[in-house]
Short mmCIF file of N, CA and C in Angstrom, two decimals:
data_model
loop_
_atom_site.label_atom_id
_atom_site.label_comp_id
_atom_site.label_asym_id
_atom_site.label_seq_id
_atom_site.Cartn_x
_atom_site.Cartn_y
_atom_site.Cartn_z
N MET A 8 -0.18 16.42 0.03
CA MET A 8 -1.28 15.52 -0.26
C MET A 8 -2.23 15.52 0.94
N GLN A 9 -3.49 15.54 0.67
CA GLN A 9 -4.50 15.51 1.73
C GLN A 9 -4.67 14.10 2.28
N MET A 10 -5.23 13.99 3.47
CA MET A 10 -5.47 12.68 4.08
C MET A 10 -6.54 11.88 3.32
N ARG A 11 -7.37 12.57 2.53
CA ARG A 11 -8.37 11.91 1.67
C ARG A 11 -8.20 12.42 0.25
N PRO A 12 -7.06 12.11 -0.36
CA PRO A 12 -6.76 12.65 -1.69
C PRO A 12 -7.53 11.95 -2.80
N GLU A 13 -7.55 12.59 -3.95
CA GLU A 13 -8.08 11.96 -5.16
C GLU A 13 -7.06 10.93 -5.62
N TYR A 14 -7.50 9.91 -6.30
CA TYR A 14 -6.62 8.86 -6.81
C TYR A 14 -5.50 9.43 -7.66
N GLU A 15 -5.82 10.42 -8.47
CA GLU A 15 -4.85 11.01 -9.39
C GLU A 15 -3.68 11.68 -8.66
N ALA A 16 -3.84 12.02 -7.39
CA ALA A 16 -2.80 12.70 -6.63
C ALA A 16 -1.65 11.77 -6.22
N PHE A 17 -1.85 10.47 -6.30
CA PHE A 17 -0.82 9.53 -5.88
C PHE A 17 0.25 9.36 -6.95
N PRO A 18 1.53 9.28 -6.55
CA PRO A 18 2.61 9.10 -7.52
C PRO A 18 2.70 7.67 -8.05
N LEU A 19 2.14 6.70 -7.34
CA LEU A 19 2.19 5.31 -7.78
C LEU A 19 0.77 4.77 -7.79
N LYS A 20 0.38 4.16 -8.92
CA LYS A 20 -0.99 3.68 -9.08
C LYS A 20 -0.99 2.21 -9.47
N ALA A 21 -1.99 1.48 -8.96
CA ALA A 21 -2.17 0.08 -9.28
C ALA A 21 -3.67 -0.21 -9.30
N PHE A 22 -4.03 -1.42 -9.69
CA PHE A 22 -5.44 -1.80 -9.69
C PHE A 22 -5.56 -3.28 -9.37
N ASP A 23 -6.76 -3.69 -9.02
CA ASP A 23 -7.04 -5.11 -8.76
C ASP A 23 -8.47 -5.39 -9.18
N LYS A 24 -8.72 -6.63 -9.54
CA LYS A 24 -10.07 -7.04 -9.94
C LYS A 24 -10.81 -7.56 -8.72
N ILE A 25 -12.06 -7.18 -8.59
CA ILE A 25 -12.91 -7.67 -7.52
C ILE A 25 -13.51 -8.99 -7.97
N ARG A 26 -13.36 -10.00 -7.14
CA ARG A 26 -13.90 -11.32 -7.44
C ARG A 26 -15.23 -11.51 -6.68
N TYR A 27 -16.11 -12.31 -7.24
CA TYR A 27 -17.38 -12.59 -6.56
C TYR A 27 -17.11 -13.18 -5.18
N ALA A 28 -16.09 -14.01 -5.06
CA ALA A 28 -15.75 -14.65 -3.79
C ALA A 28 -15.28 -13.65 -2.73
N ASP A 29 -14.96 -12.43 -3.14
CA ASP A 29 -14.52 -11.39 -2.19
C ASP A 29 -15.69 -10.81 -1.40
N THR A 30 -16.91 -11.11 -1.82
CA THR A 30 -18.07 -10.49 -1.18
C THR A 30 -18.53 -11.30 0.03
N ASP A 31 -19.27 -10.65 0.91
CA ASP A 31 -19.80 -11.31 2.11
C ASP A 31 -21.32 -11.32 2.07
N ARG A 32 -21.93 -11.68 3.15
CA ARG A 32 -23.40 -11.78 3.20
C ARG A 32 -24.11 -10.48 2.87
N GLN A 33 -23.49 -9.36 3.17
CA GLN A 33 -24.11 -8.06 2.90
C GLN A 33 -23.98 -7.65 1.44
N GLY A 34 -23.24 -8.42 0.65
CA GLY A 34 -23.10 -8.13 -0.77
C GLY A 34 -21.98 -7.16 -1.11
N HIS A 35 -21.21 -6.78 -0.10
CA HIS A 35 -20.06 -5.91 -0.40
C HIS A 35 -18.77 -6.67 -0.13
N VAL A 36 -17.65 -6.12 -0.58
CA VAL A 36 -16.36 -6.76 -0.38
C VAL A 36 -16.07 -6.82 1.11
N ASN A 37 -15.69 -7.99 1.59
CA ASN A 37 -15.39 -8.19 3.00
C ASN A 37 -14.19 -7.36 3.41
N ASN A 38 -14.23 -6.83 4.62
CA ASN A 38 -13.16 -5.94 5.10
C ASN A 38 -11.79 -6.61 5.09
N ALA A 39 -11.71 -7.91 5.21
CA ALA A 39 -10.42 -8.60 5.21
C ALA A 39 -9.69 -8.43 3.87
N LEU A 40 -10.44 -8.23 2.79
CA LEU A 40 -9.82 -8.08 1.48
C LEU A 40 -9.11 -6.75 1.29
N PHE A 41 -9.45 -5.75 2.09
CA PHE A 41 -8.82 -4.45 1.95
C PHE A 41 -7.31 -4.55 2.15
N SER A 42 -6.88 -5.38 3.07
CA SER A 42 -5.44 -5.58 3.28
C SER A 42 -4.78 -6.23 2.07
N THR A 43 -5.51 -7.12 1.41
CA THR A 43 -4.99 -7.75 0.20
C THR A 43 -4.84 -6.71 -0.91
N PHE A 44 -5.82 -5.81 -1.03
CA PHE A 44 -5.72 -4.74 -2.03
C PHE A 44 -4.51 -3.85 -1.75
N LEU A 45 -4.29 -3.53 -0.48
CA LEU A 45 -3.12 -2.72 -0.11
C LEU A 45 -1.83 -3.43 -0.49
N GLU A 46 -1.80 -4.74 -0.31
CA GLU A 46 -0.63 -5.52 -0.69
C GLU A 46 -0.34 -5.39 -2.18
N THR A 47 -1.39 -5.40 -3.00
CA THR A 47 -1.21 -5.23 -4.45
C THR A 47 -0.46 -3.92 -4.74
N GLY A 48 -0.86 -2.85 -4.08
CA GLY A 48 -0.18 -1.57 -4.26
C GLY A 48 1.25 -1.58 -3.76
N ARG A 49 1.47 -2.21 -2.60
CA ARG A 49 2.83 -2.28 -2.03
C ARG A 49 3.78 -3.05 -2.94
N THR A 50 3.30 -4.18 -3.46
CA THR A 50 4.19 -5.00 -4.29
C THR A 50 4.57 -4.29 -5.58
N GLU A 51 3.69 -3.45 -6.10
CA GLU A 51 4.05 -2.65 -7.28
C GLU A 51 5.26 -1.77 -6.98
N LEU A 52 5.30 -1.24 -5.78
CA LEU A 52 6.41 -0.39 -5.36
C LEU A 52 7.66 -1.21 -5.03
N LEU A 53 7.49 -2.25 -4.24
CA LEU A 53 8.64 -2.97 -3.68
C LEU A 53 9.27 -3.99 -4.61
N TYR A 54 8.47 -4.57 -5.54
CA TYR A 54 8.99 -5.68 -6.32
C TYR A 54 8.75 -5.60 -7.83
N ALA A 55 8.06 -4.60 -8.33
CA ALA A 55 7.66 -4.57 -9.74
C ALA A 55 8.85 -4.62 -10.69
N ASN A 56 9.85 -3.80 -10.47
CA ASN A 56 11.02 -3.81 -11.34
C ASN A 56 12.05 -4.79 -10.80
N GLU A 57 12.73 -4.39 -9.78
CA GLU A 57 13.64 -5.27 -9.06
C GLU A 57 13.42 -4.99 -7.58
N PRO A 58 13.61 -5.98 -6.74
CA PRO A 58 13.35 -5.76 -5.31
C PRO A 58 14.16 -4.59 -4.75
N LEU A 59 13.51 -3.79 -3.90
CA LEU A 59 14.19 -2.66 -3.28
C LEU A 59 15.00 -3.07 -2.05
N HIS A 60 14.70 -4.23 -1.49
CA HIS A 60 15.41 -4.63 -0.27
C HIS A 60 16.82 -5.13 -0.60
N ALA A 61 17.68 -5.10 0.41
CA ALA A 61 19.06 -5.55 0.26
C ALA A 61 19.10 -7.07 0.11
N GLU A 62 20.22 -7.58 -0.38
CA GLU A 62 20.40 -9.02 -0.45
C GLU A 62 20.37 -9.58 0.98
N ASN A 63 19.79 -10.75 1.15
CA ASN A 63 19.64 -11.39 2.46
C ASN A 63 18.78 -10.55 3.42
N ALA A 64 17.88 -9.77 2.86
CA ALA A 64 16.96 -8.97 3.66
C ALA A 64 15.58 -9.06 3.02
N SER A 65 14.58 -8.63 3.76
CA SER A 65 13.22 -8.57 3.23
C SER A 65 12.49 -7.45 3.94
N PHE A 66 11.34 -7.10 3.39
CA PHE A 66 10.51 -6.07 4.00
C PHE A 66 9.41 -6.72 4.82
N VAL A 67 9.18 -6.18 6.01
CA VAL A 67 8.10 -6.65 6.87
C VAL A 67 7.28 -5.46 7.33
N ILE A 68 6.02 -5.70 7.59
CA ILE A 68 5.14 -4.63 8.09
C ILE A 68 5.28 -4.56 9.60
N ALA A 69 5.61 -3.38 10.09
CA ALA A 69 5.71 -3.16 11.53
C ALA A 69 4.41 -2.58 12.08
N SER A 70 3.69 -1.83 11.23
CA SER A 70 2.45 -1.20 11.67
C SER A 70 1.55 -0.99 10.46
N LEU A 71 0.26 -1.20 10.67
CA LEU A 71 -0.73 -0.95 9.62
C LEU A 71 -1.97 -0.37 10.27
N LYS A 72 -2.33 0.84 9.85
CA LYS A 72 -3.57 1.48 10.32
C LYS A 72 -4.46 1.66 9.11
N LEU A 73 -5.62 1.02 9.15
CA LEU A 73 -6.54 1.02 8.02
C LEU A 73 -7.86 1.65 8.46
N ASP A 74 -8.30 2.67 7.73
CA ASP A 74 -9.59 3.31 7.98
C ASP A 74 -10.52 2.98 6.82
N LEU A 75 -11.63 2.31 7.13
CA LEU A 75 -12.63 1.98 6.12
C LEU A 75 -13.61 3.14 6.02
N ILE A 76 -13.81 3.64 4.81
CA ILE A 76 -14.61 4.84 4.60
C ILE A 76 -15.94 4.52 3.92
N SER A 77 -15.91 3.68 2.90
CA SER A 77 -17.14 3.30 2.22
C SER A 77 -17.00 1.89 1.67
N GLU A 78 -18.13 1.29 1.33
CA GLU A 78 -18.10 -0.09 0.85
C GLU A 78 -17.61 -0.18 -0.59
N ILE A 79 -17.14 -1.35 -0.93
CA ILE A 79 -16.77 -1.70 -2.30
C ILE A 79 -17.70 -2.83 -2.71
N ARG A 80 -18.20 -2.75 -3.94
CA ARG A 80 -19.15 -3.77 -4.40
C ARG A 80 -18.65 -4.46 -5.65
N TRP A 81 -19.02 -5.74 -5.78
CA TRP A 81 -18.75 -6.53 -6.97
C TRP A 81 -19.84 -6.26 -7.99
N PRO A 82 -19.59 -6.29 -9.28
CA PRO A 82 -18.34 -6.56 -9.99
C PRO A 82 -17.54 -5.29 -10.23
N GLY A 83 -16.36 -5.45 -10.77
CA GLY A 83 -15.57 -4.30 -11.15
C GLY A 83 -14.12 -4.41 -10.70
N THR A 84 -13.49 -3.26 -10.68
CA THR A 84 -12.09 -3.18 -10.27
C THR A 84 -11.96 -2.11 -9.19
N ILE A 85 -10.85 -2.13 -8.53
CA ILE A 85 -10.52 -1.07 -7.58
C ILE A 85 -9.16 -0.51 -7.98
N GLU A 86 -8.95 0.74 -7.59
CA GLU A 86 -7.67 1.39 -7.85
C GLU A 86 -6.98 1.59 -6.50
N ILE A 87 -5.66 1.43 -6.51
CA ILE A 87 -4.87 1.60 -5.29
C ILE A 87 -3.81 2.66 -5.56
N GLY A 88 -3.85 3.74 -4.79
CA GLY A 88 -2.83 4.78 -4.87
C GLY A 88 -1.86 4.62 -3.72
N SER A 89 -0.57 4.80 -4.00
CA SER A 89 0.45 4.65 -2.97
C SER A 89 1.43 5.80 -3.02
N ALA A 90 1.88 6.23 -1.84
CA ALA A 90 2.87 7.30 -1.74
C ALA A 90 3.72 7.07 -0.49
N ILE A 91 4.97 7.38 -0.59
CA ILE A 91 5.88 7.33 0.55
C ILE A 91 5.74 8.65 1.31
N THR A 92 5.63 8.57 2.64
CA THR A 92 5.51 9.80 3.44
C THR A 92 6.73 10.04 4.33
N ARG A 93 7.57 9.01 4.49
CA ARG A 93 8.78 9.16 5.30
C ARG A 93 9.77 8.08 4.91
N VAL A 94 11.04 8.47 4.81
CA VAL A 94 12.11 7.49 4.59
C VAL A 94 13.07 7.62 5.76
N GLY A 95 13.23 6.54 6.51
CA GLY A 95 14.10 6.54 7.67
C GLY A 95 15.38 5.77 7.41
N ASN A 96 16.02 5.34 8.48
CA ASN A 96 17.28 4.60 8.36
C ASN A 96 17.05 3.16 7.91
N SER A 97 16.11 2.46 8.54
CA SER A 97 15.83 1.08 8.18
C SER A 97 14.35 0.86 7.84
N SER A 98 13.58 1.92 7.84
CA SER A 98 12.14 1.80 7.59
C SER A 98 11.64 2.97 6.76
N PHE A 99 10.41 2.82 6.29
CA PHE A 99 9.74 3.93 5.60
C PHE A 99 8.25 3.81 5.85
N SER A 100 7.55 4.92 5.66
CA SER A 100 6.10 4.97 5.85
C SER A 100 5.42 5.11 4.50
N LEU A 101 4.33 4.39 4.36
CA LEU A 101 3.57 4.35 3.11
C LEU A 101 2.14 4.76 3.40
N PHE A 102 1.60 5.67 2.59
CA PHE A 102 0.20 6.07 2.68
C PHE A 102 -0.48 5.56 1.43
N GLN A 103 -1.65 4.91 1.59
CA GLN A 103 -2.36 4.35 0.44
C GLN A 103 -3.84 4.68 0.51
N GLY A 104 -4.44 4.75 -0.66
CA GLY A 104 -5.88 4.93 -0.78
C GLY A 104 -6.44 3.85 -1.70
N ILE A 105 -7.62 3.36 -1.37
CA ILE A 105 -8.33 2.38 -2.20
C ILE A 105 -9.59 3.06 -2.73
N TYR A 106 -9.82 2.94 -4.03
CA TYR A 106 -10.93 3.63 -4.69
C TYR A 106 -11.73 2.67 -5.56
N GLN A 107 -13.02 2.93 -5.67
CA GLN A 107 -13.84 2.25 -6.67
C GLN A 107 -14.64 3.32 -7.40
N LYS A 108 -14.48 3.34 -8.72
CA LYS A 108 -15.17 4.30 -9.58
C LYS A 108 -14.94 5.74 -9.08
N GLY A 109 -13.71 6.03 -8.67
CA GLY A 109 -13.35 7.38 -8.24
C GLY A 109 -13.73 7.73 -6.81
N ARG A 110 -14.42 6.84 -6.12
CA ARG A 110 -14.85 7.09 -4.74
C ARG A 110 -13.87 6.44 -3.77
N LEU A 111 -13.42 7.20 -2.80
CA LEU A 111 -12.49 6.71 -1.79
C LEU A 111 -13.19 5.71 -0.87
N ALA A 112 -12.64 4.51 -0.76
CA ALA A 112 -13.23 3.48 0.08
C ALA A 112 -12.41 3.23 1.36
N ALA A 113 -11.10 3.51 1.33
CA ALA A 113 -10.26 3.28 2.51
C ALA A 113 -8.94 4.01 2.35
N VAL A 114 -8.34 4.35 3.48
CA VAL A 114 -6.97 4.87 3.50
C VAL A 114 -6.19 4.06 4.53
N ALA A 115 -4.88 3.98 4.31
CA ALA A 115 -4.03 3.20 5.21
C ALA A 115 -2.67 3.85 5.36
N ASP A 116 -2.15 3.77 6.57
CA ASP A 116 -0.79 4.18 6.89
C ASP A 116 -0.04 2.93 7.31
N THR A 117 1.09 2.66 6.66
CA THR A 117 1.86 1.46 6.93
C THR A 117 3.31 1.83 7.17
N VAL A 118 3.93 1.23 8.19
CA VAL A 118 5.37 1.35 8.41
C VAL A 118 5.98 0.02 8.00
N ILE A 119 6.95 0.11 7.09
CA ILE A 119 7.61 -1.07 6.56
C ILE A 119 9.08 -1.02 6.96
N VAL A 120 9.58 -2.12 7.50
CA VAL A 120 10.95 -2.20 7.99
C VAL A 120 11.72 -3.20 7.14
N GLN A 121 12.97 -2.85 6.82
CA GLN A 121 13.84 -3.82 6.17
C GLN A 121 14.45 -4.69 7.27
N MET A 122 14.29 -6.01 7.12
CA MET A 122 14.76 -6.95 8.13
C MET A 122 15.85 -7.85 7.56
N ASP A 123 16.94 -7.99 8.29
CA ASP A 123 18.01 -8.92 7.94
C ASP A 123 17.46 -10.33 8.16
N GLU A 124 17.53 -11.16 7.14
CA GLU A 124 16.94 -12.50 7.23
C GLU A 124 17.71 -13.43 8.15
N HIS A 125 18.97 -13.13 8.45
CA HIS A 125 19.75 -13.98 9.34
C HIS A 125 19.54 -13.59 10.81
N THR A 126 19.63 -12.30 11.11
CA THR A 126 19.50 -11.86 12.50
C THR A 126 18.05 -11.63 12.91
N ARG A 127 17.16 -11.47 11.91
CA ARG A 127 15.74 -11.18 12.13
C ARG A 127 15.53 -9.83 12.81
N LYS A 128 16.49 -8.93 12.65
CA LYS A 128 16.41 -7.58 13.20
C LYS A 128 16.43 -6.58 12.05
N SER A 129 16.08 -5.32 12.35
CA SER A 129 16.06 -4.30 11.31
C SER A 129 17.46 -4.10 10.73
N ALA A 130 17.49 -3.74 9.46
CA ALA A 130 18.74 -3.52 8.74
C ALA A 130 18.64 -2.20 7.98
N PRO A 131 19.72 -1.42 7.94
CA PRO A 131 19.67 -0.12 7.27
C PRO A 131 19.35 -0.23 5.78
N LEU A 132 18.56 0.73 5.30
CA LEU A 132 18.28 0.84 3.87
C LEU A 132 19.54 1.38 3.18
N SER A 133 19.82 0.89 2.00
CA SER A 133 20.96 1.41 1.24
C SER A 133 20.64 2.81 0.74
N SER A 134 21.66 3.56 0.40
CA SER A 134 21.42 4.91 -0.15
C SER A 134 20.66 4.82 -1.47
N GLU A 135 20.92 3.77 -2.25
CA GLU A 135 20.20 3.59 -3.52
C GLU A 135 18.71 3.35 -3.25
N THR A 136 18.40 2.50 -2.28
CA THR A 136 17.00 2.23 -1.93
C THR A 136 16.32 3.50 -1.45
N LYS A 137 17.00 4.25 -0.60
CA LYS A 137 16.42 5.51 -0.11
C LYS A 137 16.11 6.46 -1.26
N GLU A 138 17.02 6.56 -2.22
CA GLU A 138 16.79 7.45 -3.37
C GLU A 138 15.61 6.97 -4.21
N ARG A 139 15.50 5.68 -4.41
CA ARG A 139 14.38 5.14 -5.19
C ARG A 139 13.05 5.38 -4.48
N LEU A 140 13.04 5.24 -3.15
CA LEU A 140 11.82 5.51 -2.39
C LEU A 140 11.44 6.98 -2.45
N LYS A 141 12.42 7.85 -2.45
CA LYS A 141 12.15 9.29 -2.46
C LYS A 141 11.47 9.76 -3.74
N GLN A 142 11.51 8.95 -4.80
CA GLN A 142 10.79 9.28 -6.04
C GLN A 142 9.29 9.39 -5.78
N TYR A 143 8.82 8.68 -4.76
CA TYR A 143 7.39 8.62 -4.45
C TYR A 143 7.04 9.35 -3.17
N LEU A 144 7.96 10.18 -2.70
CA LEU A 144 7.80 10.90 -1.43
C LEU A 144 6.84 12.07 -1.60
N VAL A 145 5.86 12.15 -0.71
CA VAL A 145 4.92 13.27 -0.70
C VAL A 145 4.76 13.75 0.74
N GLU A 146 4.25 14.94 0.89
CA GLU A 146 3.97 15.47 2.23
C GLU A 146 2.46 15.47 2.44
N LEU A 147 2.03 14.87 3.53
CA LEU A 147 0.60 14.81 3.82
C LEU A 147 0.13 16.08 4.51
N GLU A 148 -1.07 16.54 4.13
CA GLU A 148 -1.73 17.64 4.82
C GLU A 148 -2.66 17.01 5.84
N LYS A 149 -2.48 17.34 7.08
CA LYS A 149 -3.29 16.75 8.16
C LYS A 149 -4.62 17.46 8.31
#
């Protein structure tokens, strides 16, 4: 997968509606909302069917790198593409793209860690979770 792929190239797809309240003085969607759109895509992966995290654990973001490429304007919807790029022992990396009308508006790289809710430290992913994540595994072309 390229660093600026087409929406169709992503193995997991989601969408969100743009609200008038999402816009700022310049008339485009405020940059703070891009993280919310990314969350919509993440939750489709992590919680849509049944949670991927272990019992007494949760997923937390350890790192998020977001590159804004073009503006998004109201009204309409946006599409969010998501793909796993790495599955580790207690974490995985997620690559996402945000699109409006087929045009790439942003890309993001996120590292997500499974955290034990009692110790508040990282906890190993189960083999079942790793296998489920690998369904969405792609290799990025730099």
